[in-house]
XYZ file of C-alpha atoms in Angstrom:
196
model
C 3.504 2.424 11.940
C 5.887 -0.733 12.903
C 3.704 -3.413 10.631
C 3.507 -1.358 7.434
C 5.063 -3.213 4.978
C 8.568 -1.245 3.801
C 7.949 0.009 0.240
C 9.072 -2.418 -2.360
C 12.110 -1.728 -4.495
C 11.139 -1.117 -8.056
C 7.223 -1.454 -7.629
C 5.908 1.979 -8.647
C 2.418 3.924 -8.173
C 0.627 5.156 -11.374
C -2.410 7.419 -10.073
C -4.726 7.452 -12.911
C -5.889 11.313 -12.583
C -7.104 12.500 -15.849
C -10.848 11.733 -16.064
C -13.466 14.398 -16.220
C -15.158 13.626 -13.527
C -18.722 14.419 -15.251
C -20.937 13.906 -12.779
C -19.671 15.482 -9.111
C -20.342 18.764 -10.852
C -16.600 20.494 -11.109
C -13.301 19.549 -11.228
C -13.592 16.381 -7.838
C -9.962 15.791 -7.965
C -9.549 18.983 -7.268
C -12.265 19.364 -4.669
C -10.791 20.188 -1.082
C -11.433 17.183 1.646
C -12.216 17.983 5.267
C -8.631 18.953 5.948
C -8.134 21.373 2.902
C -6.394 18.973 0.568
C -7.623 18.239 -3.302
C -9.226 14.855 -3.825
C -6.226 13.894 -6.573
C -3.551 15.314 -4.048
C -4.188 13.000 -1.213
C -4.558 10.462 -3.615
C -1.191 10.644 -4.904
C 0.074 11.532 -1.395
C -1.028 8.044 -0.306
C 0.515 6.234 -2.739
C 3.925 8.701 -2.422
C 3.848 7.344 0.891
C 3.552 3.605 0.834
C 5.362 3.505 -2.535
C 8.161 6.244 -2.441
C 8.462 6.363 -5.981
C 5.220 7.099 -8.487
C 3.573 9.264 -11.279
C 0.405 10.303 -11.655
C -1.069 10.604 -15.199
C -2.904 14.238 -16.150
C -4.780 15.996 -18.923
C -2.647 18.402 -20.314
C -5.877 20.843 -19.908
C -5.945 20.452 -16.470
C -3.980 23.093 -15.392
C -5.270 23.238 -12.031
C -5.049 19.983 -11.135
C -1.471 20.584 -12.185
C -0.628 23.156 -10.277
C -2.077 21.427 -7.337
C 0.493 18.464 -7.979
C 4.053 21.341 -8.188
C 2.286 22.405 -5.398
C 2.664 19.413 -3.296
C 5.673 17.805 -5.086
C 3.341 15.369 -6.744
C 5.392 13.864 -10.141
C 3.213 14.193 -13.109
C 2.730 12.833 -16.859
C 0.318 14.284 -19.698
C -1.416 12.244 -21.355
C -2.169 13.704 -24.725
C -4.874 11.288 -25.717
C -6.651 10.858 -22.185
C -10.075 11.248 -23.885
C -9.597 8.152 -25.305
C -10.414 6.479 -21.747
C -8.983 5.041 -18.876
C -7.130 2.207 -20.726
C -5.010 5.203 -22.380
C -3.699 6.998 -19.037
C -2.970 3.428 -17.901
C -1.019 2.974 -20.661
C 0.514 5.804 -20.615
C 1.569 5.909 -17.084
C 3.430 2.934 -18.162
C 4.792 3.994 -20.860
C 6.526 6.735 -18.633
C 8.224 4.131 -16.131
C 9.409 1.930 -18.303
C 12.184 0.495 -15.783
C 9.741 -0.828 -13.074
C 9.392 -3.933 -11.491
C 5.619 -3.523 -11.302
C 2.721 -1.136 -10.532
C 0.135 -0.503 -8.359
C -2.388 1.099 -10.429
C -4.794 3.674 -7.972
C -8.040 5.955 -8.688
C -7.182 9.675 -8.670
C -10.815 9.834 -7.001
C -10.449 7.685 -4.019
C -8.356 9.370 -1.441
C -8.930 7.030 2.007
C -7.662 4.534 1.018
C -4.341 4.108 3.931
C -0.995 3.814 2.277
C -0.215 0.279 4.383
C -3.039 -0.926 2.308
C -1.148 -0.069 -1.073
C 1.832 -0.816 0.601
C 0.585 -4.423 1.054
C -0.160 -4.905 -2.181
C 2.887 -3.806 -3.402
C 5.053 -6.392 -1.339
C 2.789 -9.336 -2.608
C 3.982 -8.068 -6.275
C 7.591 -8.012 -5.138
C 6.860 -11.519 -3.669
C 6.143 -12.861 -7.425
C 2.668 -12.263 -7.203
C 1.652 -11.611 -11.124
C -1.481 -9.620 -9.854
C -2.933 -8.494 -6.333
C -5.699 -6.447 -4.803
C -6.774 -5.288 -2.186
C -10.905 -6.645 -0.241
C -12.736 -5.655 1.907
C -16.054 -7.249 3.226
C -15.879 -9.663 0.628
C -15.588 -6.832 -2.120
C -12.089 -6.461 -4.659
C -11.006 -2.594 -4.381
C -8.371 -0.814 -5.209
C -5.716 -0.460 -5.957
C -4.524 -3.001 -7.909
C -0.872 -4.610 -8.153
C 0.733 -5.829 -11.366
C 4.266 -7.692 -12.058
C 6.204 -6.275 -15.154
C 5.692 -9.758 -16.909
C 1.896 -8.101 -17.802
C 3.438 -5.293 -19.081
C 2.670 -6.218 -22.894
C -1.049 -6.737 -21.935
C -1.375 -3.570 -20.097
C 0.111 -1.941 -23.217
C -2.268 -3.105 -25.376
C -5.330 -1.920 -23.436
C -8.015 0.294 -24.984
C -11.178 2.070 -24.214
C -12.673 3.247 -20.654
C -12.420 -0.440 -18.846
C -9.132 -0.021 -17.806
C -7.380 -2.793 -16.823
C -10.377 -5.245 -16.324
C -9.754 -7.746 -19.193
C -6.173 -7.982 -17.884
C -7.218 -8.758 -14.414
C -10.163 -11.434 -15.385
C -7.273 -12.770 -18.027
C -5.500 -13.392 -14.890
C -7.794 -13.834 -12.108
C -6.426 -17.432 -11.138
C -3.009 -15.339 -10.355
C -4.569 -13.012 -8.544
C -3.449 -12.198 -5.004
C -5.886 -11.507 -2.499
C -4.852 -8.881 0.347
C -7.810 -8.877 2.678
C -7.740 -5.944 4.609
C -9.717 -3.761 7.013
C -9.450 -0.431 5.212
C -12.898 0.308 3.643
C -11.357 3.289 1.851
C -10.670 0.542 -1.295
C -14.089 0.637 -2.116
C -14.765 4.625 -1.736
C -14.431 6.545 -5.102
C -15.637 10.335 -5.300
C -18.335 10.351 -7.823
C -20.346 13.575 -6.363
C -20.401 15.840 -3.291
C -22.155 14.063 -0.988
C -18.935 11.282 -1.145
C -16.278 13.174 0.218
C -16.236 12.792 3.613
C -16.986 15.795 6.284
């Protein structure tokens, strides 16, 4: 594509991949889409591709889910304390790129969303944007872009809200990329999500 952004030197991914997933039933980010790829893989495939460089963050119980990831060249972290919430594989998907510029932060469960979108936001972080995300129809999706200065706030997150009280901290910073991709606001949460 000649208008996708080029991905932006020292901004890296951080797919959040370690919840349970409770209520789709069995393991959804391992779930095969329409064209035979796991939820989680495509997910991290998307951001591979706009981002070139990013980790996704695991339950070290997930074993399939792992091998999924060696199986597609996916780069991985375990994060011992995942059951903690969301907040803690944030954190520690941090933790584990400690050199970066910034992050765009994506949802293990939401694999349409097109890698110029993440791409975009990206490039509005490397433009000095503190914070960015990505709407659609009026609605903020993901994922979500933050500059390295936030770093000591994302840190210090707890509990399953993620990075919420960062981004509402914040919101007068944030970036808006309006975009045409509806796949921001489509997360997996049972069957009848994925698309046929």
């Amino acid at each position: 594509m000649e208008d996708r952004p080029k991905p932006s030197a020292g901004i890296v991914g951080i797919l959040l991949a370690a919840g349970q997933g409770s209520r789709f039933g069995s393991n959804k980010l391992c779930h095969a889409l329409a064209d035979g790829t796991p939820v989680a893989v495509r997910s991290a495939m998307n951001l591979r591709d706009a981002l070139g460089e990013m980790i996704a963050v695991v339950r070290p119980g997930d074993s399939v889910l792992r091998g999924h990831f060696d199986a597609a060249g996916i780069a991985y972290v375990l994060c011992a304390d995942a059951a903690e919430g969301m907040a803690a594989t944030l954190v520690c998907g941090i933790r584990a790129t400690p050199g970066a510029a910034g992050w765009v932060i994506a949802l293990g469960d939401m694999p349409y969303i097109r890698p110029d979108t993440i791409a975009a936001v990206a490039a509005a972080i490397a433009d000095d944007a503190r914070l960015a995300a990505s709407f659609f129809d009026g609605g903020r999706g993901h994922p979500v872009g933050f500059a390295a200065s936030l770093k000591d706030e994302l840190l210090a997150l707890q509990g399953d809200e993620g990075a919420r009280r960062v981004i509402v901290g914040h919101k007068e910073q944030l970036r808006r990329i309006d975009c045409d991709d509806p796949g921001i606001l489509a997360d997996i949460d049972v069957p009848a999500d994925v698309r046929p």
